[in-house]
Coordinates of C-alpha atoms in Angstrom, one line a residue:
X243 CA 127.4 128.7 50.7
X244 CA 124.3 127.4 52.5
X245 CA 126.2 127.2 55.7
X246 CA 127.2 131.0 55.6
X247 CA 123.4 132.0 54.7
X248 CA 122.5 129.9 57.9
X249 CA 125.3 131.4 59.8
X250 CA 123.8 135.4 58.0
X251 CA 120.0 134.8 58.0
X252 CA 119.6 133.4 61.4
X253 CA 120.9 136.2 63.4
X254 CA 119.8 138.7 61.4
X255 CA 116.3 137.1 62.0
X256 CA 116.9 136.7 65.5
X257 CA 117.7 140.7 65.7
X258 CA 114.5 141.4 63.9
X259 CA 111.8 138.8 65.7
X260 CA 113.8 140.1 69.2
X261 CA 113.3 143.7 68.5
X262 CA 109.9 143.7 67.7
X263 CA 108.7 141.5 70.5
X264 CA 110.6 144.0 72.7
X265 CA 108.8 147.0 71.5
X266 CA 105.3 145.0 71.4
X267 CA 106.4 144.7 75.4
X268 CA 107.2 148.3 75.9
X269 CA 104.1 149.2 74.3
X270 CA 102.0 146.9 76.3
X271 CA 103.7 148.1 79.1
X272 CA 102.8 151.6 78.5
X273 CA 106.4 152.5 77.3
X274 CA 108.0 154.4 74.4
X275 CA 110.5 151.8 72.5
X276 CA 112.3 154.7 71.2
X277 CA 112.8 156.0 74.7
X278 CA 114.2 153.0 76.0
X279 CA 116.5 152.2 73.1
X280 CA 118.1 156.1 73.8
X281 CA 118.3 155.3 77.2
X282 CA 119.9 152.0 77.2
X283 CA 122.4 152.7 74.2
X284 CA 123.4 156.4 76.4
X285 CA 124.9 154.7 78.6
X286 CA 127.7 153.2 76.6
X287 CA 129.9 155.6 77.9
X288 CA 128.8 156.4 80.9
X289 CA 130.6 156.1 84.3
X290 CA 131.6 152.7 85.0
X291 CA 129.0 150.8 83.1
X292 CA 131.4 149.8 80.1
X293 CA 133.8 148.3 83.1
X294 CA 131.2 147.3 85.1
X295 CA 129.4 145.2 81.8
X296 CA 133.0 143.6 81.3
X297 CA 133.1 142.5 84.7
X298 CA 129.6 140.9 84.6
X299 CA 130.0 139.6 81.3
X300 CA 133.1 137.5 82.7
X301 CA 131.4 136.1 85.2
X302 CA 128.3 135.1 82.5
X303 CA 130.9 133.6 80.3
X304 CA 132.2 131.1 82.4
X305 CA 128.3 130.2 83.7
X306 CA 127.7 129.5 79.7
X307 CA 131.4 127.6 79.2
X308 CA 130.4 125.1 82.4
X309 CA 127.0 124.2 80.7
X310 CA 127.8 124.5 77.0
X311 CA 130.7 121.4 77.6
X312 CA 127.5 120.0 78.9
X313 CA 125.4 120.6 76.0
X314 CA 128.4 119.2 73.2
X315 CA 127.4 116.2 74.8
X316 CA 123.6 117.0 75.0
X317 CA 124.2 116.5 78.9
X318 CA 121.5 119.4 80.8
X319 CA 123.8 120.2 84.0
X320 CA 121.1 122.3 85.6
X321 CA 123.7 122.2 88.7
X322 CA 126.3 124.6 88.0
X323 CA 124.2 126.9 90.0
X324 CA 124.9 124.7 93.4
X325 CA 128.5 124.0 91.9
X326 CA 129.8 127.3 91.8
X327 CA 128.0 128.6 95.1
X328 CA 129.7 125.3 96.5
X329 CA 133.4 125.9 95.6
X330 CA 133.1 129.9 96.5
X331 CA 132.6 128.9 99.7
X332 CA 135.0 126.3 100.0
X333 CA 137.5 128.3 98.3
X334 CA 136.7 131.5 100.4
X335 CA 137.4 129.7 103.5
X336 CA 140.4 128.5 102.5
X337 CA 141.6 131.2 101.4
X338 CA 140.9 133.4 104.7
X339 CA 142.6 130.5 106.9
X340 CA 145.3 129.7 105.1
X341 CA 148.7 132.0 105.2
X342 CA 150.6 131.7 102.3
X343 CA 152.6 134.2 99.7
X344 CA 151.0 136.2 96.7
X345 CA 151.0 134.4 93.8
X346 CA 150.9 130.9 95.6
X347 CA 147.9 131.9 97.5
X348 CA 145.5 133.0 94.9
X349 CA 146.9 130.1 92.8
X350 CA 145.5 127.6 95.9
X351 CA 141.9 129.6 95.8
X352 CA 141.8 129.1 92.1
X353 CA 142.6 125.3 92.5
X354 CA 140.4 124.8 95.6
X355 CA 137.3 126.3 93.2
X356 CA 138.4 124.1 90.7
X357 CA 138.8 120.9 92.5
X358 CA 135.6 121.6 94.6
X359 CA 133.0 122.3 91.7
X360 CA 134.5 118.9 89.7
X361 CA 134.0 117.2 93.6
X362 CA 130.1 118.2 93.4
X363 CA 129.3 116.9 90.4
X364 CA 131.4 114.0 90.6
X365 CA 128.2 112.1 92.1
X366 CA 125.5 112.8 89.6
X367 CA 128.6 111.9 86.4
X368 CA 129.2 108.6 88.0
X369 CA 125.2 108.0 88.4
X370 CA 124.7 109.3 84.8
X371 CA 127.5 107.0 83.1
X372 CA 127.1 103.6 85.4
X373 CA 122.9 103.8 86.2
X374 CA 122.2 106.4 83.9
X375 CA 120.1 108.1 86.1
X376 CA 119.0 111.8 84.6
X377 CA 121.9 114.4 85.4
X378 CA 118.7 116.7 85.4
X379 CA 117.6 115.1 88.7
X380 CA 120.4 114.7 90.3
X381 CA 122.5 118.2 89.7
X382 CA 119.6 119.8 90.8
X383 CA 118.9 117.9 93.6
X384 CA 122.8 118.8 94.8
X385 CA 121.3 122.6 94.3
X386 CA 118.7 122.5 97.0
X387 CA 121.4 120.6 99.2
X388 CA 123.9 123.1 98.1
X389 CA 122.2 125.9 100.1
X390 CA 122.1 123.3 103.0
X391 CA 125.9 123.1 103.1
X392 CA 126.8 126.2 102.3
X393 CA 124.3 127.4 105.4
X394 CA 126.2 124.6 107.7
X395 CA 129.8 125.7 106.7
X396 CA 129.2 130.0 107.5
X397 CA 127.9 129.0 110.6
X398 CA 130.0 131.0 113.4
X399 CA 130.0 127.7 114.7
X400 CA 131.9 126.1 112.1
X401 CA 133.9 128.3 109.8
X402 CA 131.5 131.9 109.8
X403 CA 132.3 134.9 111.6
X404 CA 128.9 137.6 112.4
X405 CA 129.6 140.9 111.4
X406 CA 126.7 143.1 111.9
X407 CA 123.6 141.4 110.1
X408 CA 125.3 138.7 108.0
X409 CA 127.3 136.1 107.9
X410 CA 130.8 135.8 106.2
X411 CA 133.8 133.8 105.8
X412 CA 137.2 135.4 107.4
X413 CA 138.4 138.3 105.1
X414 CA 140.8 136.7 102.4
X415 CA 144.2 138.7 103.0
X416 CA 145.3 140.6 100.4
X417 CA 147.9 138.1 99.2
X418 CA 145.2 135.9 97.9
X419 CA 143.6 139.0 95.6
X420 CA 143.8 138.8 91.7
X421 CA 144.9 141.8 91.0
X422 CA 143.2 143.7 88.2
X423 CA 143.5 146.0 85.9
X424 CA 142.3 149.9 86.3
X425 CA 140.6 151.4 83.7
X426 CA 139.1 155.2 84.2
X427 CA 137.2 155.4 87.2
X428 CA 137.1 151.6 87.4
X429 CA 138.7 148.3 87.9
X430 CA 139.0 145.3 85.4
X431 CA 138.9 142.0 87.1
X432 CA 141.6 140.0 86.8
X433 CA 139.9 136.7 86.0
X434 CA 138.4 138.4 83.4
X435 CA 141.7 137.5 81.7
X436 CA 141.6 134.0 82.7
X437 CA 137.9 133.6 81.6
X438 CA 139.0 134.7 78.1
X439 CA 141.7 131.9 77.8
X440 CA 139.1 129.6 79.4
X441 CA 137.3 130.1 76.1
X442 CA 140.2 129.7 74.1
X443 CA 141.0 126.3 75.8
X444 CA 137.5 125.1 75.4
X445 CA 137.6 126.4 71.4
X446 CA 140.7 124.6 71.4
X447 CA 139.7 121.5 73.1
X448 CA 136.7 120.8 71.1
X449 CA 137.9 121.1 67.4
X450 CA 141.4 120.3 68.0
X451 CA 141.6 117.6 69.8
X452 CA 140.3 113.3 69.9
X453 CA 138.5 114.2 73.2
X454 CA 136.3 117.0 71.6
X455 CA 135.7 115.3 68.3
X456 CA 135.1 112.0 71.2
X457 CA 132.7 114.7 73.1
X458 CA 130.4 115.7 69.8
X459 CA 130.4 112.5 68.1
X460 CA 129.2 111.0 71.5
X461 CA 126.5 114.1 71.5
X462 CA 125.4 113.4 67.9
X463 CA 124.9 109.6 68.4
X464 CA 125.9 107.7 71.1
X465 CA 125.7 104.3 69.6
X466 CA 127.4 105.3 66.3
X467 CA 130.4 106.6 68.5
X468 CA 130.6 103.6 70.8
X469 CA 130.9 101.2 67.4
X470 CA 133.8 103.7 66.5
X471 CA 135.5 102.8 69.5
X472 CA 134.5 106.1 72.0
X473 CA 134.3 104.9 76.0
X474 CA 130.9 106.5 76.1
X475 CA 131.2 106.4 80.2
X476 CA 134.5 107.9 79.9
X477 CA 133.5 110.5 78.2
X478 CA 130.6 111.5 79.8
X479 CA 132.3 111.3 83.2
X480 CA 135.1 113.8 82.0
X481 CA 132.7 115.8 80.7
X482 CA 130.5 116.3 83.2
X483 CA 133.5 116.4 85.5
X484 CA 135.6 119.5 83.2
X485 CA 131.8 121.2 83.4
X486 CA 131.8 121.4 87.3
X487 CA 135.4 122.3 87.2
X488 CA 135.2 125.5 85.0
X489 CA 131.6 126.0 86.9
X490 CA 134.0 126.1 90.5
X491 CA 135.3 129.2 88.5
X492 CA 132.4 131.3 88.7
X493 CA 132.0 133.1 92.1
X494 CA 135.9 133.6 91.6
X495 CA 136.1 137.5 89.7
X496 CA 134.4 138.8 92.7
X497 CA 135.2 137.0 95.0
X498 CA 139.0 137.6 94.2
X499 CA 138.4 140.9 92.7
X500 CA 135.8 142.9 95.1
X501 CA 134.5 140.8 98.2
X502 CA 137.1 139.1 99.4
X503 CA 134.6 137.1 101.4
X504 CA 131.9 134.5 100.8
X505 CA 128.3 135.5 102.5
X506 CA 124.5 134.9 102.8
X507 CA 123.9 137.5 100.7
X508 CA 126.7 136.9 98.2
X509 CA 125.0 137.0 94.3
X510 CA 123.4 134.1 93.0
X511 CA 121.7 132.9 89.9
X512 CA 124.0 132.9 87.5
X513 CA 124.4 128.9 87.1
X514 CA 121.0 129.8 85.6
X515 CA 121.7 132.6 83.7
X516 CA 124.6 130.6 82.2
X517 CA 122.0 128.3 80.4
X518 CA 120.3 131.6 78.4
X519 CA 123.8 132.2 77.4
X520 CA 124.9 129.4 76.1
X521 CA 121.7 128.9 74.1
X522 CA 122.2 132.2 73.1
X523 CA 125.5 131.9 72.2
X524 CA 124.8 128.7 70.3
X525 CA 127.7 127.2 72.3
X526 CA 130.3 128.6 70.7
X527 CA 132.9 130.5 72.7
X528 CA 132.6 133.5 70.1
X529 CA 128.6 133.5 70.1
X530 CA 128.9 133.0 74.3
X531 CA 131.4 135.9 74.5
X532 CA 128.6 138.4 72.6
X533 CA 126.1 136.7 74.6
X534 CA 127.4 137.5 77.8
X535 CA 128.4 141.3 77.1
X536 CA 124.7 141.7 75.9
X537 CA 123.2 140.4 78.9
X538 CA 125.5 142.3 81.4
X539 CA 125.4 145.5 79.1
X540 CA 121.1 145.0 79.8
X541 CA 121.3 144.1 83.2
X542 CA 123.3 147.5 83.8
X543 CA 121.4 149.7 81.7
X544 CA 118.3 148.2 84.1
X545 CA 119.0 151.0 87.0
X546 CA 118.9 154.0 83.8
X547 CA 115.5 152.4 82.9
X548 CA 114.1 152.7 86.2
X549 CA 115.0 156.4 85.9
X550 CA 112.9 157.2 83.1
X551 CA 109.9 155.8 84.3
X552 CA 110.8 152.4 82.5
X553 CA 109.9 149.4 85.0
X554 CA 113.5 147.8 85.4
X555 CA 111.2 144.6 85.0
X556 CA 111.4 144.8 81.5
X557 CA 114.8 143.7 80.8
X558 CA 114.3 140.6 82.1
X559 CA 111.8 140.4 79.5
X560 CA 113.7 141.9 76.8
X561 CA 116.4 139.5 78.0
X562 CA 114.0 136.3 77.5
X563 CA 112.6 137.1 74.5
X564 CA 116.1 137.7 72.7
X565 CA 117.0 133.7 74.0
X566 CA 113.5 132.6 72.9
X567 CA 114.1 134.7 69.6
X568 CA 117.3 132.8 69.1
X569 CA 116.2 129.6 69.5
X570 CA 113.6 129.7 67.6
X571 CA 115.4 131.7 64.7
X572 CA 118.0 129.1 64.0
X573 CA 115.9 126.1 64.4
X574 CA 113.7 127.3 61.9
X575 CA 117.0 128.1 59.5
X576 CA 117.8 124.6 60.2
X577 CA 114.7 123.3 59.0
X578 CA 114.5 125.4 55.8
X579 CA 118.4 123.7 54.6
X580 CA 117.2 120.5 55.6
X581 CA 114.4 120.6 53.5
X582 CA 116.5 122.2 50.5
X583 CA 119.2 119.7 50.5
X584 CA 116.8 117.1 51.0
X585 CA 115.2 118.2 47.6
X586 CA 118.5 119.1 45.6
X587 CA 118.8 115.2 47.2
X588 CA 115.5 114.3 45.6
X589 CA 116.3 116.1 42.2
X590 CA 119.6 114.0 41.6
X591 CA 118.2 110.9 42.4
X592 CA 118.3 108.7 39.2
X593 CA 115.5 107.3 37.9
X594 CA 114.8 103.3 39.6
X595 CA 115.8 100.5 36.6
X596 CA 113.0 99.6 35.3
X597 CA 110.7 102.4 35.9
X598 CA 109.8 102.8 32.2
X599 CA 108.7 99.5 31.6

């Protein structure tokens, strides 16, 4: 019963506290909270913005699934940023040099990402398990020389090709597309799909199997699950390692769905954005999925804003405060049942022998 009050009361208190810190930042801001609310909740329906929202929210969810298999383990891996900018390159070169059928060639993309984002953080695992040097440091360390590489491998010299003002990898032929699925006047990528069984895996993976159980007992106490027998280097090694693999995922929906083609100004960020999420989700795939669709569904209704006379600012502020909100809602819940069990504890604790003498 206590755990479904948690599960009730820290939400709901999350929805409140995030609400009226939004409206306190409208205010300030010289904006009408009831305007904005209208605004952002018209466009539900509008043009492609439910498609579009599914399409971001996709590529949010597998951000927060690379760095919440990070987090079961309290590993930080600030790097998926430089892991999945990384393996979109890698796997958008390959893809436009090599000729092969359909199915086979997106199939090679998809295991090219995969293999290259596990390759990145391969380095900082090993450090973190064998020297236990900080996978803080060292993932985003790789970030900075991330943008190095990926500057080195677009070069015309090397594997880029100059068309008009930027730079891009050759045009991935049409065999290597994933196709998707059209909906209205839009199109539903098709990793969205694969994202969604990504979470079902990872749901899977961590309360049905000895590796996830392995994976939170080694987050929870990493002495205590070492004199139950867990390879604490093992595990953090594979973790770390299936985090950079599902981060080699990310750049994939459009890369395979809409660009076709890895450039300077391809989007980044979102190894960043995957950390709010997962916070915000609480790291579980359900809470992650909700996460993501909120946080696309603001980042589109951003442009309406504008339009109104709303700085587009604020949803980046409306955005932080609903993370900080979370946090801070939950943590406090957590607090309260400790201190209540620890005095239904305290009230069934029989009296010492000998106290009455």
């Amino acid at each position: 019963m206590a755990r479904l009050r948690g599960a009730v009361v820290a939400p709901l208190l999350a929805i409140g506290v995030a609400g009226l810190l939004c409206a306190v930042a409208l205010l300030v801001s010289g904006a009408s909270p009831w305007t904005a609310v209208t605004t952002v909740l018209s466009q539900l329906g509008s043009g492609t913005v439910a498609v579009d929202t599914v399409n971001s929210a996709a590529v949010y969810y597998l951000a927060a699934l690379a760095v919440a298999v990070g987090f079961q383990m309290r590993l930080f891996n600030i790097g998926v940023e430089g892991q999945f900018r990384v393996a979109a390159c890698v796997a958008a070169i390959v893809g436009g040099t090599v000729v092969l059928p359909p199915v086979l060639h997106t199939l090679l993309i998809i295991v090219v990402a995969v293999l290259t984002g596990a390759a990145w953080i391969a380095i900082p695992a090993l450090l973190k398990a064998y020297r236990g040097v900080s996978e803080v440091i060292s993932t985003i360390m790789l970030n900075a020389i991330a943008t190095g590489m990926i500057a080195f491998l677009i070069r015309p010299e090397t594997f880029g090709e100059l068309r008009g003002n930027n730079i891009t990898t050759p045009p991935i032929p049409e065999s290597g597309w994933f196709p998707g699925v059209p909906v209205g006047s839009g199109t539903i990528f098709g990793m969205v799909f694969v994202a969604a069984a990504l979470g079902v895996g990872y749901w899977f993976l961590l309360g049905r199997t000895r590796f996830g159980f392995e994976l939170r007992a080694s987050g929870e106490s990493t002495t205590a699950a070492s004199a139950g027998g867990v390879n604490a280097r093992r595990t953090i090694v594979v973790a770390l390692l299936l985090s950079g693999a599902i981060a080699g995922l990310i750049g994939l929906p459009e890369l395979l769905g809409r660009d076709h083609a890895y450039t300077l100004s391809s989007p980044q960020g979102y190894g960043f954005t995957g950390i709010a999420i997962a916070l915000l989700g609480r790291n579980h795939p359900v809470g992650i999925a909700l996460g993501a669709l909120l946080w696309a569904f603001l980042d589109k209704s951003a442009v309406a804003l504008d339009v109104v006379g709303i700085p587009r600012e604020i949803v980046l502020i409306m955005q932080g405060l609903i993370v900080l909100s979370v946090v801070v809602a939950y943590e406090l819940v957590r607090r309260m049942e400790q201190r209540a069990e620890q005095r239904r504890v305290a009230a069934g604790t029989p009296e010492p022998v000998g106290a009455a003498s």
